PDB file of C-alpha atoms in Angstrom:
ATOM      1  CA  MET A 271      -0.832-217.148-365.141  1.00  0.00           C
ATOM      2  CA  PHE A 272      -2.746-214.682-363.321  1.00  0.00           C
ATOM      3  CA  ARG A 273      -4.754-217.501-361.558  1.00  0.00           C
ATOM      4  CA  LYS A 274      -1.702-219.657-360.923  1.00  0.00           C
ATOM      5  CA  ASN A 275       0.265-216.629-359.333  1.00  0.00           C
ATOM      6  CA  GLN A 276      -2.829-215.777-357.425  1.00  0.00           C
ATOM      7  CA  HIS A 277      -3.149-219.325-356.212  1.00  0.00           C
ATOM      8  CA  ARG A 278       0.504-219.134-354.881  1.00  0.00           C
ATOM      9  CA  GLY A 279      -0.076-215.865-353.264  1.00  0.00           C
ATOM     10  CA  TRP A 280      -3.079-217.044-351.043  1.00  0.00           C
ATOM     11  CA  ARG A 281      -0.571-220.114-350.158  1.00  0.00           C
ATOM     12  CA  LEU A 282       2.330-217.692-349.061  1.00  0.00           C
ATOM     13  CA  MET A 283      -0.378-215.349-347.185  1.00  0.00           C
ATOM     14  CA  ALA A 284      -1.505-218.469-345.158  1.00  0.00           C
ATOM     15  CA  VAL A 285       2.051-219.345-344.490  1.00  0.00           C
ATOM     16  CA  ILE A 286       3.278-216.217-343.203  1.00  0.00           C
ATOM     17  CA  PRO A 287       1.170-215.897-339.969  1.00  0.00           C
ATOM     18  CA  MET A 288       1.920-219.331-338.946  1.00  0.00           C
ATOM     19  CA  ALA A 289       5.696-218.724-339.443  1.00  0.00           C
ATOM     20  CA  VAL A 290       5.390-215.518-337.284  1.00  0.00           C
ATOM     21  CA  ALA A 291       3.505-217.391-334.394  1.00  0.00           C
ATOM     22  CA  LEU A 292       5.980-220.105-334.171  1.00  0.00           C
ATOM     23  CA  MET A 293       8.678-217.297-334.117  1.00  0.00           C
ATOM     24  CA  ILE A 294       6.948-215.510-331.326  1.00  0.00           C
ATOM     25  CA  ALA A 295       6.730-218.725-329.331  1.00  0.00           C
ATOM     26  CA  ALA A 296      10.325-219.486-329.847  1.00  0.00           C
ATOM     27  CA  CYS A 297      11.410-216.252-328.311  1.00  0.00           C
ATOM     28  CA  ALA A 298       8.848-216.365-325.541  1.00  0.00           C
ATOM     29  CA  ALA A 299       9.954-217.366-321.983  1.00  0.00           C
ATOM     30  CA  PRO A 300      12.148-221.013-321.740  1.00  0.00           C
ATOM     31  CA  ALA A 301      10.155-224.027-321.372  1.00  0.00           C
ATOM     32  CA  ALA A 302       9.682-225.460-317.873  1.00  0.00           C
ATOM     33  CA  PRO A 303      12.066-228.222-317.207  1.00  0.00           C
ATOM     34  CA  LEU A 304      10.687-231.824-317.516  1.00  0.00           C
ATOM     35  CA  PRO A 305       9.427-233.240-313.798  1.00  0.00           C
ATOM     36  CA  THR A 306      12.027-235.046-312.097  1.00  0.00           C
ATOM     37  CA  ALA A 307      11.181-238.500-311.430  1.00  0.00           C
ATOM     38  CA  THR A 308      10.739-239.413-307.982  1.00  0.00           C
ATOM     39  CA  PRO A 309      13.777-241.720-306.585  1.00  0.00           C
ATOM     40  CA  ALA A 310      13.341-245.151-305.952  1.00  0.00           C
ATOM     41  CA  ILE A 311      13.409-246.563-302.443  1.00  0.00           C
ATOM     42  CA  PRO A 312      16.898-247.927-301.577  1.00  0.00           C
ATOM     43  CA  GLU A 313      16.707-251.636-301.276  1.00  0.00           C
ATOM     44  CA  VAL A 314      18.501-253.602-298.699  1.00  0.00           C
ATOM     45  CA  THR A 315      18.919-257.486-297.675  1.00  0.00           C
ATOM     46  CA  VAL A 316      19.138-258.595-294.037  1.00  0.00           C
ATOM     47  CA  GLU A 317      19.910-262.165-293.618  1.00  0.00           C
ATOM     48  CA  VAL A 318      19.194-264.153-290.276  1.00  0.00           C
ATOM     49  CA  SER A 319      19.659-267.849-289.423  1.00  0.00           C
ATOM     50  CA  ASP A 320      19.056-269.717-286.188  1.00  0.00           C
ATOM     51  CA  SER A 321      23.011-268.497-285.328  1.00  0.00           C
ATOM     52  CA  ALA A 322      23.175-264.968-286.455  1.00  0.00           C
ATOM     53  CA  VAL A 323      21.746-261.830-288.147  1.00  0.00           C
ATOM     54  CA  THR A 324      23.653-260.063-290.763  1.00  0.00           C
ATOM     55  CA  THR A 325      23.101-256.523-292.356  1.00  0.00           C
ATOM     56  CA  PRO A 326      24.834-254.316-294.292  1.00  0.00           C
ATOM     57  CA  ALA A 327      27.763-252.356-292.651  1.00  0.00           C
ATOM     58  CA  GLU A 328      25.918-248.809-293.631  1.00  0.00           C
ATOM     59  CA  VAL A 329      22.274-248.067-294.527  1.00  0.00           C
ATOM     60  CA  PRO A 330      21.197-244.576-296.208  1.00  0.00           C
ATOM     61  CA  ALA A 331      18.861-242.357-294.219  1.00  0.00           C
ATOM     62  CA  GLY A 332      15.657-242.231-295.257  1.00  0.00           C
ATOM     63  CA  LEU A 333      12.882-244.749-296.483  1.00  0.00           C
ATOM     64  CA  VAL A 334      14.874-247.889-297.013  1.00  0.00           C
ATOM     65  CA  ALA A 335      12.944-251.128-298.243  1.00  0.00           C
ATOM     66  CA  VAL A 336      14.560-253.993-295.989  1.00  0.00           C
ATOM     67  CA  THR A 337      13.833-257.665-296.916  1.00  0.00           C
ATOM     68  CA  VAL A 338      14.797-260.313-294.529  1.00  0.00           C
ATOM     69  CA  GLU A 339      15.394-263.632-295.560  1.00  0.00           C
ATOM     70  CA  ASN A 340      15.395-266.212-293.261  1.00  0.00           C
ATOM     71  CA  SER A 341      17.725-269.435-293.845  1.00  0.00           C
ATOM     72  CA  GLY A 342      16.991-270.876-290.137  1.00  0.00           C
ATOM     73  CA  GLN A 343      14.747-273.917-289.138  1.00  0.00           C
ATOM     74  CA  ALA A 344      12.601-271.491-286.857  1.00  0.00           C
ATOM     75  CA  PRO A 345      10.759-268.185-287.522  1.00  0.00           C
ATOM     76  CA  HIS A 346      12.955-264.917-287.085  1.00  0.00           C
ATOM     77  CA  GLY A 347      11.875-261.502-287.266  1.00  0.00           C
ATOM     78  CA  PRO A 348      14.782-259.020-286.489  1.00  0.00           C
ATOM     79  CA  MET A 349      13.646-255.766-284.239  1.00  0.00           C
ATOM     80  CA  PHE A 350      15.683-252.674-285.672  1.00  0.00           C
ATOM     81  CA  ALA A 351      16.151-249.738-283.180  1.00  0.00           C
ATOM     82  CA  ARG A 352      18.484-246.769-283.153  1.00  0.00           C
ATOM     83  CA  LEU A 353      20.638-245.934-280.173  1.00  0.00           C
ATOM     84  CA  ASN A 354      19.734-243.001-278.366  1.00  0.00           C
ATOM     85  CA  GLU A 355      22.768-240.371-278.566  1.00  0.00           C
ATOM     86  CA  GLY A 356      25.609-241.377-276.759  1.00  0.00           C
ATOM     87  CA  VAL A 357      24.492-245.040-275.844  1.00  0.00           C
ATOM     88  CA  THR A 358      26.962-247.846-277.234  1.00  0.00           C
ATOM     89  CA  LEU A 359      26.035-251.377-278.197  1.00  0.00           C
ATOM     90  CA  GLU A 360      27.847-252.701-275.117  1.00  0.00           C
ATOM     91  CA  GLN A 361      25.980-250.636-272.733  1.00  0.00           C
ATOM     92  CA  PHE A 362      22.394-251.654-274.029  1.00  0.00           C
ATOM     93  CA  MET A 363      23.314-255.429-273.918  1.00  0.00           C
ATOM     94  CA  GLN A 364      24.306-255.046-270.469  1.00  0.00           C
ATOM     95  CA  THR A 365      21.279-253.215-269.353  1.00  0.00           C
ATOM     96  CA  LEU A 366      19.193-255.926-271.335  1.00  0.00           C
ATOM     97  CA  GLN A 367      20.884-258.600-269.442  1.00  0.00           C
ATOM     98  CA  GLU A 368      20.544-256.655-266.273  1.00  0.00           C
ATOM     99  CA  ASP A 369      16.971-255.332-266.229  1.00  0.00           C
ATOM    100  CA  GLU A 370      14.296-258.530-266.611  1.00  0.00           C
ATOM    101  CA  SER A 371      11.901-256.154-267.157  1.00  0.00           C
ATOM    102  CA  GLY A 372      13.371-254.683-270.383  1.00  0.00           C
ATOM    103  CA  ALA A 373      12.112-251.125-269.355  1.00  0.00           C
ATOM    104  CA  SER A 374      15.534-249.550-268.829  1.00  0.00           C
ATOM    105  CA  ALA A 375      17.112-251.129-272.244  1.00  0.00           C
ATOM    106  CA  VAL A 376      13.872-249.551-274.070  1.00  0.00           C
ATOM    107  CA  ALA A 377      14.574-246.483-272.923  1.00  0.00           C
ATOM    108  CA  LEU A 378      17.958-246.413-274.399  1.00  0.00           C
ATOM    109  CA  VAL A 379      16.799-246.916-278.087  1.00  0.00           C
ATOM    110  CA  THR A 380      14.150-245.680-280.492  1.00  0.00           C
ATOM    111  CA  LEU A 381      12.125-248.964-281.536  1.00  0.00           C
ATOM    112  CA  LEU A 382      11.455-249.193-285.279  1.00  0.00           C
ATOM    113  CA  GLY A 383       9.873-252.483-285.509  1.00  0.00           C
ATOM    114  CA  GLY A 384      10.358-255.336-287.996  1.00  0.00           C
ATOM    115  CA  GLY A 385       8.587-258.135-289.626  1.00  0.00           C
ATOM    116  CA  GLN A 386       8.683-261.659-288.927  1.00  0.00           C
ATOM    117  CA  ALA A 387       9.943-264.462-291.907  1.00  0.00           C
ATOM    118  CA  THR A 388       8.780-267.935-291.513  1.00  0.00           C
ATOM    119  CA  PRO A 389      11.711-270.642-291.826  1.00  0.00           C
ATOM    120  CA  GLY A 390      13.188-270.602-295.348  1.00  0.00           C
ATOM    121  CA  GLY A 391      10.825-267.637-296.148  1.00  0.00           C
ATOM    122  CA  SER A 392      11.372-263.718-296.448  1.00  0.00           C
ATOM    123  CA  VAL A 393       9.662-260.459-295.454  1.00  0.00           C
ATOM    124  CA  ARG A 394       9.839-257.116-296.789  1.00  0.00           C
ATOM    125  CA  GLN A 395       9.169-253.890-294.831  1.00  0.00           C
ATOM    126  CA  VAL A 396       9.945-250.145-295.703  1.00  0.00           C
ATOM    127  CA  ILE A 397      11.603-248.420-292.370  1.00  0.00           C
ATOM    128  CA  ASP A 398      12.042-244.591-292.095  1.00  0.00           C
ATOM    129  CA  PHE A 399      15.812-244.711-290.928  1.00  0.00           C
ATOM    130  CA  LYS A 400      17.625-241.289-289.458  1.00  0.00           C
ATOM    131  CA  ALA A 401      21.298-241.045-289.014  1.00  0.00           C
ATOM    132  CA  GLY A 402      22.795-242.650-286.211  1.00  0.00           C
ATOM    133  CA  ASP A 403      23.770-246.351-284.757  1.00  0.00           C
ATOM    134  CA  HIS A 404      21.524-248.749-285.186  1.00  0.00           C
ATOM    135  CA  ILE A 405      20.939-252.511-284.201  1.00  0.00           C
ATOM    136  CA  ALA A 406      19.162-255.462-285.569  1.00  0.00           C
ATOM    137  CA  LEU A 407      17.676-257.489-282.669  1.00  0.00           C
ATOM    138  CA  ASP A 408      16.325-260.917-282.904  1.00  0.00           C
ATOM    139  CA  PHE A 409      14.859-262.839-279.869  1.00  0.00           C
ATOM    140  CA  GLY A 410      14.536-266.292-281.381  1.00  0.00           C
ATOM    141  CA  GLU A 411      14.324-269.712-279.251  1.00  0.00           C
ATOM    142  CA  GLY A 412      18.235-269.407-278.097  1.00  0.00           C
ATOM    143  CA  PRO A 413      20.036-266.220-277.062  1.00  0.00           C
ATOM    144  CA  PRO A 414      19.162-263.097-278.236  1.00  0.00           C
ATOM    145  CA  LEU A 415      20.764-262.437-282.036  1.00  0.00           C
ATOM    146  CA  ILE A 416      22.423-258.665-282.376  1.00  0.00           C
ATOM    147  CA  THR A 417      24.340-256.581-285.152  1.00  0.00           C
ATOM    148  CA  SER A 418      24.908-252.980-285.551  1.00  0.00           C
ATOM    149  CA  PHE A 419      25.080-250.960-288.371  1.00  0.00           C
ATOM    150  CA  ALA A 420      25.164-247.147-289.185  1.00  0.00           C
ATOM    151  CA  VAL A 421      22.484-244.863-290.932  1.00  0.00           C
ATOM    152  CA  ALA A 422      24.392-242.030-292.464  1.00  0.00           C
ATOM    153  CA  ALA A 423      22.700-238.927-293.754  1.00  0.00           C
ATOM    154  CA  GLY A 424      22.244-238.656-297.419  1.00  0.00           C
ATOM    155  CA  GLU A 425      21.672-235.336-299.494  1.00  0.00           C
ATOM    156  CA  GLY A 426      19.537-237.043-302.144  1.00  0.00           C
ATOM    157  CA  ALA A 427      15.745-236.149-302.831  1.00  0.00           C
ATOM    158  CA  ALA A 428      13.615-238.185-300.423  1.00  0.00           C
ATOM    159  CA  ALA A 429      11.779-241.046-301.815  1.00  0.00           C
ATOM    160  CA  ALA A 430       7.836-241.220-301.925  1.00  0.00           C
ATOM    161  CA  GLU A 431       6.218-243.002-299.183  1.00  0.00           C
ATOM    162  CA  PRO A 432       4.704-246.563-300.559  1.00  0.00           C
ATOM    163  CA  MET A 433       0.970-246.786-301.566  1.00  0.00           C
ATOM    164  CA  ALA A 434      -0.435-248.535-298.493  1.00  0.00           C
ATOM    165  CA  ALA A 435      -3.838-250.583-298.901  1.00  0.00           C
ATOM    166  CA  VAL A 436      -4.488-250.927-295.231  1.00  0.00           C
ATOM    167  CA  SER A 437      -3.672-248.838-292.516  1.00  0.00           C
ATOM    168  CA  ALA A 438      -2.784-249.779-288.840  1.00  0.00           C
ATOM    169  CA  ASP A 439      -2.820-247.327-286.263  1.00  0.00           C
ATOM    170  CA  LEU A 440      -1.223-248.679-282.951  1.00  0.00           C
ATOM    171  CA  LEU A 441      -2.939-246.369-279.897  1.00  0.00           C
ATOM    172  CA  ASP A 442      -3.074-246.619-276.252  1.00  0.00           C
ATOM    173  CA  PHE A 443      -4.730-249.378-276.045  1.00  0.00           C
ATOM    174  CA  ALA A 444      -6.290-250.204-279.088  1.00  0.00           C
ATOM    175  CA  PHE A 445      -5.978-250.971-282.647  1.00  0.00           C
ATOM    176  CA  ALA A 446      -7.280-249.038-285.244  1.00  0.00           C
ATOM    177  CA  LEU A 447      -7.954-250.956-288.252  1.00  0.00           C
ATOM    178  CA  PRO A 448     -10.597-251.608-290.733  1.00  0.00           C
ATOM    179  CA  ASP A 449     -13.066-254.119-289.917  1.00  0.00           C
ATOM    180  CA  GLN A 450     -12.435-256.056-293.243  1.00  0.00           C
ATOM    181  CA  VAL A 451      -9.417-256.046-295.508  1.00  0.00           C
ATOM    182  CA  LYS A 452      -9.059-258.079-298.718  1.00  0.00           C
ATOM    183  CA  ALA A 453      -7.058-261.238-299.250  1.00  0.00           C
ATOM    184  CA  GLY A 454      -3.823-261.510-300.858  1.00  0.00           C
ATOM    185  CA  GLU A 455      -0.682-259.713-300.877  1.00  0.00           C
ATOM    186  CA  GLN A 456      -1.262-256.195-299.889  1.00  0.00           C
ATOM    187  CA  ILE A 457       1.063-253.238-298.430  1.00  0.00           C
ATOM    188  CA  TRP A 458      -0.004-252.098-294.557  1.00  0.00           C
ATOM    189  CA  LYS A 459       1.013-248.833-293.157  1.00  0.00           C
ATOM    190  CA  ILE A 460       1.973-249.264-289.570  1.00  0.00           C
ATOM    191  CA  GLU A 461       1.797-246.162-287.187  1.00  0.00           C
ATOM    192  CA  ASN A 462       2.417-245.924-283.493  1.00  0.00           C
ATOM    193  CA  LYS A 463       0.452-242.952-282.715  1.00  0.00           C
ATOM    194  CA  GLY A 464       0.543-243.627-279.076  1.00  0.00           C
ATOM    195  CA  ASP A 465       2.145-242.600-276.217  1.00  0.00           C
ATOM    196  CA  GLN A 466       3.683-246.025-275.371  1.00  0.00           C
ATOM    197  CA  TRP A 467       5.467-248.845-277.261  1.00  0.00           C
ATOM    198  CA  HIS A 468       3.387-251.289-279.408  1.00  0.00           C
ATOM    199  CA  GLU A 469       3.628-254.245-281.371  1.00  0.00           C
ATOM    200  CA  MET A 470       1.168-256.063-283.448  1.00  0.00           C
ATOM    201  CA  VAL A 471       0.531-259.635-283.488  1.00  0.00           C
ATOM    202  CA  ILE A 472      -1.894-261.477-285.766  1.00  0.00           C
ATOM    203  CA  PHE A 473      -3.316-265.098-284.614  1.00  0.00           C
ATOM    204  CA  ASP A 474      -5.526-267.508-286.365  1.00  0.00           C
ATOM    205  CA  LEU A 475      -7.451-269.273-283.150  1.00  0.00           C
ATOM    206  CA  ASN A 476      -8.309-272.941-283.399  1.00  0.00           C
ATOM    207  CA  GLU A 477     -12.278-273.468-283.435  1.00  0.00           C
ATOM    208  CA  GLY A 478     -13.312-272.974-279.948  1.00  0.00           C
ATOM    209  CA  ALA A 479      -9.965-270.936-278.998  1.00  0.00           C
ATOM    210  CA  THR A 480     -10.542-267.801-277.080  1.00  0.00           C
ATOM    211  CA  VAL A 481      -8.282-264.763-276.223  1.00  0.00           C
ATOM    212  CA  ALA A 482      -8.159-266.060-272.404  1.00  0.00           C
ATOM    213  CA  ASP A 483      -6.594-269.512-273.605  1.00  0.00           C
ATOM    214  CA  LEU A 484      -4.246-267.476-275.792  1.00  0.00           C
ATOM    215  CA  MET A 485      -2.963-265.131-273.072  1.00  0.00           C
ATOM    216  CA  ALA A 486      -2.764-268.127-270.553  1.00  0.00           C
ATOM    217  CA  MET A 487      -0.495-270.011-273.112  1.00  0.00           C
ATOM    218  CA  ILE A 488       1.408-267.031-273.761  1.00  0.00           C
ATOM    219  CA  SER A 489       2.173-266.422-270.234  1.00  0.00           C
ATOM    220  CA  GLN A 490       3.348-269.671-269.253  1.00  0.00           C
ATOM    221  CA  GLU A 491       7.107-270.042-268.382  1.00  0.00           C
ATOM    222  CA  GLU A 492       7.366-273.421-269.913  1.00  0.00           C
ATOM    223  CA  PRO A 493       6.133-274.550-273.376  1.00  0.00           C
ATOM    224  CA  PRO A 494       3.013-276.627-272.538  1.00  0.00           C
ATOM    225  CA  GLU A 495       2.728-280.119-273.999  1.00  0.00           C
ATOM    226  CA  GLY A 496       0.859-280.549-277.540  1.00  0.00           C
ATOM    227  CA  PRO A 497       0.119-278.058-280.377  1.00  0.00           C
ATOM    228  CA  PRO A 498      -0.977-274.632-279.169  1.00  0.00           C
ATOM    229  CA  PRO A 499      -4.888-273.500-279.955  1.00  0.00           C
ATOM    230  CA  PHE A 500      -3.580-271.252-282.272  1.00  0.00           C
ATOM    231  CA  GLU A 501      -1.357-270.256-285.240  1.00  0.00           C
ATOM    232  CA  GLN A 502       0.974-267.187-285.326  1.00  0.00           C
ATOM    233  CA  ILE A 503      -0.010-265.583-288.599  1.00  0.00           C
ATOM    234  CA  ALA A 504       2.232-262.456-288.660  1.00  0.00           C
ATOM    235  CA  PHE A 505       4.319-260.559-286.379  1.00  0.00           C
ATOM    236  CA  TRP A 506       5.130-256.877-286.209  1.00  0.00           C
ATOM    237  CA  ALA A 507       8.135-256.073-283.491  1.00  0.00           C
ATOM    238  CA  PRO A 508       7.925-253.526-280.841  1.00  0.00           C
ATOM    239  CA  MET A 509       7.632-249.712-282.322  1.00  0.00           C
ATOM    240  CA  SER A 510       8.285-246.607-280.184  1.00  0.00           C
ATOM    241  CA  ALA A 511       5.791-243.829-280.208  1.00  0.00           C
ATOM    242  CA  GLY A 512       5.614-241.602-283.372  1.00  0.00           C
ATOM    243  CA  GLU A 513       7.319-244.217-285.651  1.00  0.00           C
ATOM    244  CA  LYS A 514       5.888-245.534-288.907  1.00  0.00           C
ATOM    245  CA  ALA A 515       6.799-248.390-291.252  1.00  0.00           C
ATOM    246  CA  TRP A 516       5.122-250.348-294.291  1.00  0.00           C
ATOM    247  CA  LEU A 517       4.890-254.236-293.818  1.00  0.00           C
ATOM    248  CA  THR A 518       4.032-256.599-296.993  1.00  0.00           C
ATOM    249  CA  LEU A 519       1.515-259.256-295.782  1.00  0.00           C
ATOM    250  CA  ASP A 520      -0.314-261.962-297.648  1.00  0.00           C
ATOM    251  CA  LEU A 521      -3.292-262.908-295.745  1.00  0.00           C
ATOM    252  CA  GLU A 522      -5.842-265.930-296.708  1.00  0.00           C
ATOM    253  CA  PRO A 523      -9.410-265.481-295.925  1.00  0.00           C
ATOM    254  CA  GLY A 524     -10.521-265.908-292.266  1.00  0.00           C
ATOM    255  CA  GLU A 525     -11.015-264.561-288.901  1.00  0.00           C
ATOM    256  CA  TYR A 526      -7.948-263.323-287.037  1.00  0.00           C
ATOM    257  CA  THR A 527      -7.220-262.022-283.633  1.00  0.00           C
ATOM    258  CA  VAL A 528      -4.823-258.671-283.329  1.00  0.00           C
ATOM    259  CA  VAL A 529      -2.916-258.540-280.132  1.00  0.00           C
ATOM    260  CA  CYS A 530      -0.431-256.572-278.290  1.00  0.00           C
ATOM    261  CA  PHE A 531       1.342-258.225-275.356  1.00  0.00           C
ATOM    262  CA  LEU A 532       3.775-255.630-274.253  1.00  0.00           C
ATOM    263  CA  PRO A 533       3.660-254.426-270.563  1.00  0.00           C
ATOM    264  CA  ASP A 534       2.857-251.027-269.710  1.00  0.00           C
ATOM    265  CA  PHE A 535       5.654-249.869-267.593  1.00  0.00           C
ATOM    266  CA  ALA A 536       3.456-247.001-266.306  1.00  0.00           C
ATOM    267  CA  SER A 537       1.097-249.127-264.416  1.00  0.00           C
ATOM    268  CA  ASP A 538       1.900-250.615-260.868  1.00  0.00           C
ATOM    269  CA  PRO A 539       2.089-253.482-261.118  1.00  0.00           C
ATOM    270  CA  PRO A 540       2.853-253.642-264.506  1.00  0.00           C
ATOM    271  CA  LYS A 541       0.007-254.875-266.847  1.00  0.00           C
ATOM    272  CA  SER A 542      -0.049-255.932-270.438  1.00  0.00           C
ATOM    273  CA  HIS A 543      -1.388-254.111-273.361  1.00  0.00           C
ATOM    274  CA  LEU A 544      -3.828-256.823-273.847  1.00  0.00           C
ATOM    275  CA  GLU A 545      -5.236-256.581-270.206  1.00  0.00           C
ATOM    276  CA  HIS A 546      -5.553-253.064-271.163  1.00  0.00           C
ATOM    277  CA  GLY A 547      -7.948-254.137-273.751  1.00  0.00           C
ATOM    278  CA  MET A 548      -5.577-253.943-276.776  1.00  0.00           C
ATOM    279  CA  VAL A 549      -7.113-256.827-278.947  1.00  0.00           C
ATOM    280  CA  ARG A 550      -9.469-256.946-281.761  1.00  0.00           C
ATOM    281  CA  THR A 551     -10.803-259.129-284.507  1.00  0.00           C
ATOM    282  CA  LEU A 552      -9.811-258.714-288.188  1.00  0.00           C
ATOM    283  CA  THR A 553     -11.743-260.116-291.134  1.00  0.00           C
ATOM    284  CA  VAL A 554      -9.868-261.180-294.103  1.00  0.00           C
ATOM    285  CA  THR A 555     -12.308-261.392-297.293  1.00  0.00           C
ATOM    286  CA  GLU A 556     -12.128-262.888-300.634  1.00  0.00           C
TER     287      GLU A 556
END
């Protein structure tokens, strides 16, 4: 009997300190709240055809994933822009029509860029929208297609920036890119770190073709006869200084030429950024 009671006593003595420790822990400071999940980036769809571009009437402020779906027979890449305070859509369009150089119209907006979708295809980009009146403007083979939409400031937590595999910095006048990137679908972070507006066009030149051939053909007022000595692989529309965005690209292995054709309005007479040397070769590996 003594040994049995002794065994129970030892068990009790072992349990008591554990119970006391649990009571102390329960009376300690309240547990920290569970971490809040990073909010997802809102998704919107922009539809474009050979005759119209359609956007939602309102888009939230902050990072927004914009998928452009092209139902047309030609490539389309709506350029997104925020109208400067006090500028109306009508004022912008009138200025665009009156000034052939485009300099006066560009001064009325902040250009946010935009990717190009192939006929029947789509392209996804993430754009950092700020509150204000915006436009989506597409320069196709016919008259410009344009629509307007509002960006309303939100009160929610900001979404985290996408994880980019490639960083493409647009400078005055150069591309800061890796010498080599991997083939396949990847997210590119495109940021204009220069003082001027910039674009990014990726070409696959035919064997034997040069940048001079490309420049000569692009500068012609009338389309030349026969197929061009290059294929346009990707296009990122003009972007104002200080802006950034993320574009999903799917490149095959090969050698590519990256060019910015935009005019330098500060030069007299105006020179293209290409003439300033804004061109480079990009190698895409397996």
